[in-house]
Amino acid sequence: MTLELIKDIGEQGLLERLQPFCPPGVVGDDGAVIPPPESGQSLVITTDVLVNGVHFSDRYGGVSQCTTSPEDAGWRAAAANLSDLAAMGASPLGITVGLSLTGDVAVSWVERLYQGMTQCLNQYNTPIVGGDICRSPVITIAITAFGQVYPDQAIRRTGAKVGHAIVVTGVHGASRAGLELLLNPDFGKHLSPEERLSLIKAHQRPQPRLDVVSLLTLQVNRLKVESWNFQPDNFQPDNFQSDNFQPSTLQPSNLQPSNLQPSTLQPSTLQPSTLQLSIAGMDSSDGLADAIVQICGASGVGAEIDPNRITLPPSFSKLVSPEQALDWALYGGEDFELVLCLPTEAAEELVAQLGEGAAVIGKITSGNEVWLKDKTGTYADQLLSLNKGFQHF
């Protein structure tokens, strides 16, 4: 059977094939018209580029080993962008896709690529709202994602404070191990089929942690409600204008400016720290060590990490040495977990809600260095650096 190639159907023919992957009536013009963010929320925009032979390995890249199906490449491309939105505390609105392709690529390959994208996106009701295609000697997938977040709930890298706990939302090193299994079929033969599949799936089908955003939003909203449960020294029911007011009716829904005497509520009564949860963070797509160092650098702080608290895949104990396992966890990358710095009580609550894999792995310190320190002596102390992880240049 002869494969139908892109050069056989042309640009317009390919666009017609891809249009069913988008919502009806959204594509077909020079730009997509989409609703604005909900009232009070800001727009969050992020872009990720995946290149064949760099971020994934497909037979069209001329590489000796194919580790990524077109469906997996599409999934990973979508997941990378959704992970960036999750790292900002944002919920997704939609994406655009820019494709650079050779004319010899099969039309079915592109359709399968979009199938993988939509499989990932459909988990979060996120549509493809447009894009572009062009001829190129190398396959490139460039996605721009749009999300929304309330400005005071946006997670930035600059908010880490001394004393904050450092949380990881899941295991690290699994994606790197999965890649090793794909590149070296003889590696890890003693693993069970389920263990092999789990590691390979971590590499080919990473899950963006948008579920964490929902949990953090609930924490923030609860704190805002609890911030009203104060009683200033001069608090008396008589201070309020309503004759039928009872203390038990003090709820956020009926707190209106007209109900409060100015003398009973001074600005000093409500401190900003009680009205919002201070969080810093980013995703670990470039490696756990990279994320921690980047956050500390942006926040002007240091950190101390306990290597024994970094969660690893259970199968690592029979796959690699402890030193190799730690190296993959720190520098392997592409695990798409979140690394968050927040007050200890909130951190412990979040870890309990997330369950297995999530952990408090260290704390923010003064200074500007990030140290891995093991009090048990299993691992040598080391200074974490950006230089050891993957860098494009």
XYZ file of C-alpha atoms in Angstrom:
393
model
C 0.000 0.000 0.000
C 1.394 3.386 -1.029
C 1.434 6.025 1.705
C -0.220 9.333 0.923
C 2.390 12.072 1.416
C 1.967 15.732 2.272
C 3.468 16.759 -1.060
C 0.731 14.733 -2.778
C -2.167 16.685 -1.260
C -0.522 20.098 -0.754
C -0.959 22.728 1.942
C -4.705 23.251 1.519
C -5.342 19.536 1.415
C -3.458 19.057 4.688
C -5.329 21.927 6.347
C -8.617 20.295 5.365
C -7.477 17.041 6.964
C -6.557 18.832 10.207
C -9.658 21.003 10.507
C -11.770 18.248 12.153
C -9.373 18.320 15.126
C -10.581 21.872 15.907
C -13.999 23.013 17.189
C -16.498 23.879 14.422
C -16.427 27.509 13.339
C -13.174 28.388 15.127
C -10.606 27.938 12.346
C -10.686 29.103 8.739
C -9.896 32.805 9.131
C -6.659 34.733 9.619
C -7.108 34.465 13.359
C -9.224 32.705 15.956
C -11.856 34.622 17.908
C -12.098 33.167 21.396
C -13.838 34.434 24.552
C -11.707 36.520 26.938
C -10.715 35.231 30.371
C -13.406 35.200 33.019
C -14.009 38.457 34.865
C -11.055 39.459 37.019
C -8.666 36.899 35.548
C -5.555 37.615 33.504
C -4.412 35.913 30.312
C -1.404 33.578 30.580
C 0.528 32.728 27.390
C 3.303 30.170 26.963
C 5.150 28.660 23.992
C 7.128 25.442 23.622
C 8.962 24.146 20.563
C 9.688 20.436 20.047
C 12.200 19.415 17.388
C 12.590 15.927 15.945
C 15.928 14.492 17.029
C 16.120 16.840 20.021
C 12.891 16.449 21.998
C 11.638 13.263 20.371
C 12.990 10.655 17.965
C 10.918 9.630 14.968
C 11.920 7.775 11.810
C 11.490 10.953 9.739
C 14.324 12.579 11.653
C 16.957 10.265 10.191
C 17.865 8.996 13.665
C 18.965 5.414 14.171
C 16.363 4.677 16.849
C 12.701 5.653 16.900
C 11.530 6.167 20.491
C 8.425 8.245 19.862
C 5.300 7.441 17.864
C 3.501 10.392 16.240
C 0.726 10.033 18.822
C 3.286 10.231 21.632
C 4.996 13.239 20.035
C 1.645 15.023 19.855
C 0.814 14.149 23.447
C 4.199 15.344 24.702
C 3.946 18.606 22.760
C 0.550 19.379 24.263
C 1.588 18.235 27.751
C 4.670 20.472 27.755
C 2.534 23.563 27.238
C -0.192 22.541 29.664
C 2.523 21.876 32.249
C 3.762 25.448 31.846
C 0.231 26.727 32.467
C -0.029 24.525 35.559
C 3.295 25.919 36.778
C 1.756 29.410 36.586
C -1.354 28.323 38.476
C -3.451 28.836 35.344
C -6.264 26.820 33.801
C -6.084 26.258 30.014
C -8.255 27.991 27.412
C -6.807 26.708 24.125
C -3.710 26.214 21.983
C -2.402 27.008 18.522
C -0.091 24.626 16.659
C 2.712 25.576 14.267
C 4.055 22.652 12.224
C 7.212 22.551 10.124
C 7.288 19.432 7.938
C 9.096 17.830 5.038
C 7.057 17.018 1.967
C 7.878 13.331 2.339
C 6.024 12.995 5.652
C 2.943 10.788 5.395
C -0.415 12.488 5.848
C -1.348 9.725 8.288
C 1.674 10.652 10.440
C 0.353 14.210 10.857
C -3.153 12.954 11.596
C -1.770 10.612 14.244
C 0.233 13.525 15.698
C -2.986 15.504 16.113
C -4.729 12.488 17.586
C -2.096 12.384 20.318
C -2.474 16.110 20.966
C -6.238 15.921 21.274
C -6.046 12.853 23.530
C -4.005 14.926 25.980
C -6.006 18.138 25.524
C -9.410 16.480 25.872
C -8.583 15.549 29.472
C -8.759 19.262 30.250
C -11.410 20.398 27.733
C -8.774 22.384 25.861
C -9.352 23.007 22.126
C -6.947 23.563 19.247
C -8.025 26.990 17.937
C -5.589 27.531 15.065
C -2.055 27.238 13.801
C 0.198 27.262 10.751
C 2.183 24.842 8.588
C 5.307 25.290 6.494
C 7.951 23.265 4.658
C 11.149 22.520 6.565
C 14.000 19.979 6.447
C 13.293 19.145 10.111
C 9.969 18.334 11.765
C 9.174 20.988 14.359
C 6.105 21.287 16.568
C 5.600 24.780 18.023
C 2.636 25.197 20.355
C 1.376 28.369 22.001
C -1.037 27.790 24.871
C -3.433 30.263 26.455
C -4.705 30.099 30.014
C -6.299 32.217 32.698
C -5.527 32.942 36.329
C -6.487 35.487 38.952
C -3.473 37.830 39.263
C -3.115 37.249 43.014
C -3.087 33.476 42.448
C -0.442 33.393 39.711
C 2.531 31.233 40.692
C 5.849 32.899 39.920
C 9.443 31.956 40.509
C 10.067 35.045 42.616
C 7.972 34.260 45.697
C 10.152 31.799 47.638
C 10.864 32.953 51.195
C 13.293 31.750 53.846
C 11.602 28.989 55.817
C 9.323 27.869 53.009
C 9.033 24.133 52.459
C 9.953 22.766 49.017
C 7.369 20.363 47.598
C 7.518 18.013 44.629
C 4.161 16.815 43.327
C 5.405 13.405 42.175
C 8.313 11.077 41.440
C 11.370 12.165 39.464
C 13.668 10.224 37.181
C 10.950 8.068 35.607
C 11.040 9.786 32.219
C 14.816 9.457 31.977
C 14.583 5.776 32.864
C 11.861 5.277 30.265
C 14.061 6.837 27.599
C 16.928 4.534 28.581
C 14.672 1.509 28.201
C 13.628 2.668 24.728
C 17.195 3.369 23.611
C 18.661 0.168 25.072
C 16.273 -2.810 24.805
C 18.664 -4.991 26.831
C 18.576 -2.561 29.747
C 16.371 -3.486 32.681
C 15.417 -6.947 31.443
C 14.783 -8.076 35.000
C 11.959 -5.562 35.392
C 8.412 -6.845 35.184
C 6.392 -5.879 32.080
C 4.291 -3.575 34.257
C 7.377 -1.817 35.640
C 8.861 -1.337 32.169
C 5.588 -0.004 30.807
C 5.206 2.418 33.716
C 8.633 3.980 33.082
C 8.208 4.106 29.300
C 4.772 5.679 29.688
C 6.263 8.325 31.974
C 8.520 9.331 29.075
C 6.043 9.048 26.223
C 2.849 10.216 27.922
C 3.681 12.629 30.775
C 0.746 14.081 32.688
C 0.667 17.860 33.241
C -0.231 18.558 36.868
C -3.258 20.764 36.349
C -4.902 18.840 39.192
C -2.512 20.576 41.579
C -3.799 23.972 40.433
C -7.294 23.055 41.610
C -6.015 22.028 45.040
C -3.991 25.224 45.433
C -6.976 27.321 44.383
C -9.072 25.659 47.077
C -6.373 26.408 49.660
C -6.188 30.063 48.628
C -9.964 30.504 48.648
C -10.250 28.830 52.047
C -7.616 31.164 53.475
C -9.512 34.151 52.118
C -12.658 32.965 53.877
C -10.786 32.217 57.102
C -9.221 35.679 57.017
C -12.645 37.055 57.945
C -12.725 34.991 61.137
C -10.949 37.715 63.093
C -12.134 39.603 66.149
C -10.385 42.934 66.761
C -10.012 44.019 70.365
C -12.884 46.476 69.995
C -15.184 43.995 68.227
C -18.730 44.197 69.609
C -21.994 43.414 67.869
C -23.151 46.935 68.811
C -20.467 48.382 66.539
C -22.398 47.220 63.523
C -25.222 49.247 62.016
C -27.750 46.445 61.496
C -30.080 46.198 64.512
C -30.706 42.499 64.006
C -27.071 41.536 63.493
C -25.839 38.434 65.331
C -22.159 37.372 65.542
C -23.003 34.030 63.924
C -24.071 35.831 60.740
C -20.593 37.150 60.059
C -19.979 35.440 56.731
C -18.045 36.677 53.677
C -21.269 36.744 51.629
C -22.905 39.393 53.826
C -19.836 41.489 54.562
C -20.562 44.722 52.726
C -18.726 48.016 53.279
C -21.978 49.596 54.473
C -22.287 47.001 57.239
C -18.993 47.924 58.899
C -18.151 50.988 60.943
C -14.786 52.389 59.759
C -13.587 52.611 63.346
C -13.880 48.843 63.823
C -11.882 47.796 60.760
C -8.514 49.402 60.209
C -6.087 48.431 57.395
C -3.708 47.017 59.978
C -6.350 44.481 61.020
C -5.921 42.454 57.826
C -2.370 41.632 56.910
C -1.673 40.700 53.253
C -0.127 37.415 54.371
C -3.490 36.309 55.778
C -5.342 37.063 52.560
C -3.306 35.015 50.140
C -1.025 31.992 50.099
C 2.557 32.868 49.243
C 3.739 30.347 46.633
C 6.697 30.170 44.268
C 7.153 27.455 41.710
C 7.744 26.094 38.229
C 7.579 22.736 36.503
C 10.441 20.242 36.424
C 10.484 19.612 32.675
C 14.146 20.681 32.532
C 15.046 18.706 35.642
C 14.378 18.885 39.373
C 17.725 20.519 40.118
C 17.118 23.094 37.388
C 13.727 24.010 38.858
C 15.027 24.485 42.397
C 18.047 26.515 41.281
C 15.906 28.671 38.981
C 13.370 29.432 41.714
C 16.078 30.277 44.240
C 17.889 32.494 41.761
C 14.726 34.412 40.913
C 13.773 34.770 44.591
C 17.245 35.684 45.848
C 17.400 32.789 48.314
C 19.125 29.445 48.783
C 17.885 25.962 49.584
C 18.808 22.772 51.389
C 17.537 19.520 49.883
C 17.414 16.110 51.582
C 18.149 13.538 48.843
C 16.464 10.778 50.845
C 13.141 12.597 50.590
C 13.156 12.895 46.792
C 10.572 10.393 45.590
C 11.782 7.875 43.012
C 9.983 5.165 41.016
C 9.837 1.978 43.156
C 11.515 -0.048 40.390
C 14.699 2.053 40.644
C 15.885 -0.106 43.538
C 16.511 -2.987 41.112
C 17.322 -0.938 38.029
C 20.240 1.377 38.858
C 22.562 2.309 41.727
C 21.384 4.861 44.304
C 23.829 7.400 42.849
C 22.516 6.896 39.305
C 18.924 7.054 40.518
C 19.573 10.369 42.252
C 21.324 11.768 39.187
C 18.375 10.875 36.950
C 15.968 12.405 39.463
C 17.910 15.654 39.659
C 19.019 16.089 36.067
C 17.049 13.647 33.896
C 14.281 16.112 33.102
C 10.909 15.778 31.392
C 9.047 14.545 34.447
C 6.539 17.439 34.190
C 5.933 17.586 37.928
C 5.618 20.864 39.817
C 8.193 22.165 42.284
C 6.547 24.509 44.779
C 7.812 26.618 47.684
C 5.185 27.532 50.263
C 4.634 27.769 54.032
C 5.203 24.497 55.878
C 1.625 23.962 57.047
C 0.223 24.527 53.566
C 2.943 22.312 52.080
C 2.130 19.412 54.386
C -1.573 19.750 53.636
C -0.914 19.737 49.889
C 1.322 16.665 50.108
C -1.350 14.822 52.100
C -3.952 15.680 49.465
C -1.733 14.623 46.563
C -0.790 11.315 48.146
C 1.839 8.880 46.886
C 4.801 10.482 45.124
C 4.349 13.962 46.564
C 6.814 15.015 49.252
C 8.456 17.863 51.108
C 12.088 17.493 50.037
C 13.753 20.495 51.640
C 13.512 24.088 52.747
C 14.377 27.564 51.549
C 17.387 29.119 53.275
C 19.167 32.449 53.296
C 22.106 32.937 50.968
C 22.188 32.057 47.293
C 23.362 28.434 47.093
C 21.331 25.257 46.664
C 22.829 22.354 48.576
C 22.021 18.680 48.597
C 22.765 17.543 52.155
C 22.357 14.004 53.437
C 22.521 13.583 57.199
C 22.573 9.783 56.844
C 25.799 9.755 54.843
C 24.330 7.771 51.941
C 25.039 10.543 49.462
C 27.868 13.044 49.361
C 26.888 16.664 49.872
C 26.814 18.529 46.587
C 26.113 21.988 45.276
C 23.341 21.878 42.671
C 24.050 23.673 39.420
C 22.377 24.517 36.126
C 25.509 23.462 34.244
C 24.997 19.735 34.775
C 21.487 19.564 33.350
C 20.418 19.766 29.715
C 21.050 23.090 27.999
C 20.238 23.811 24.348
C 23.388 25.898 23.904
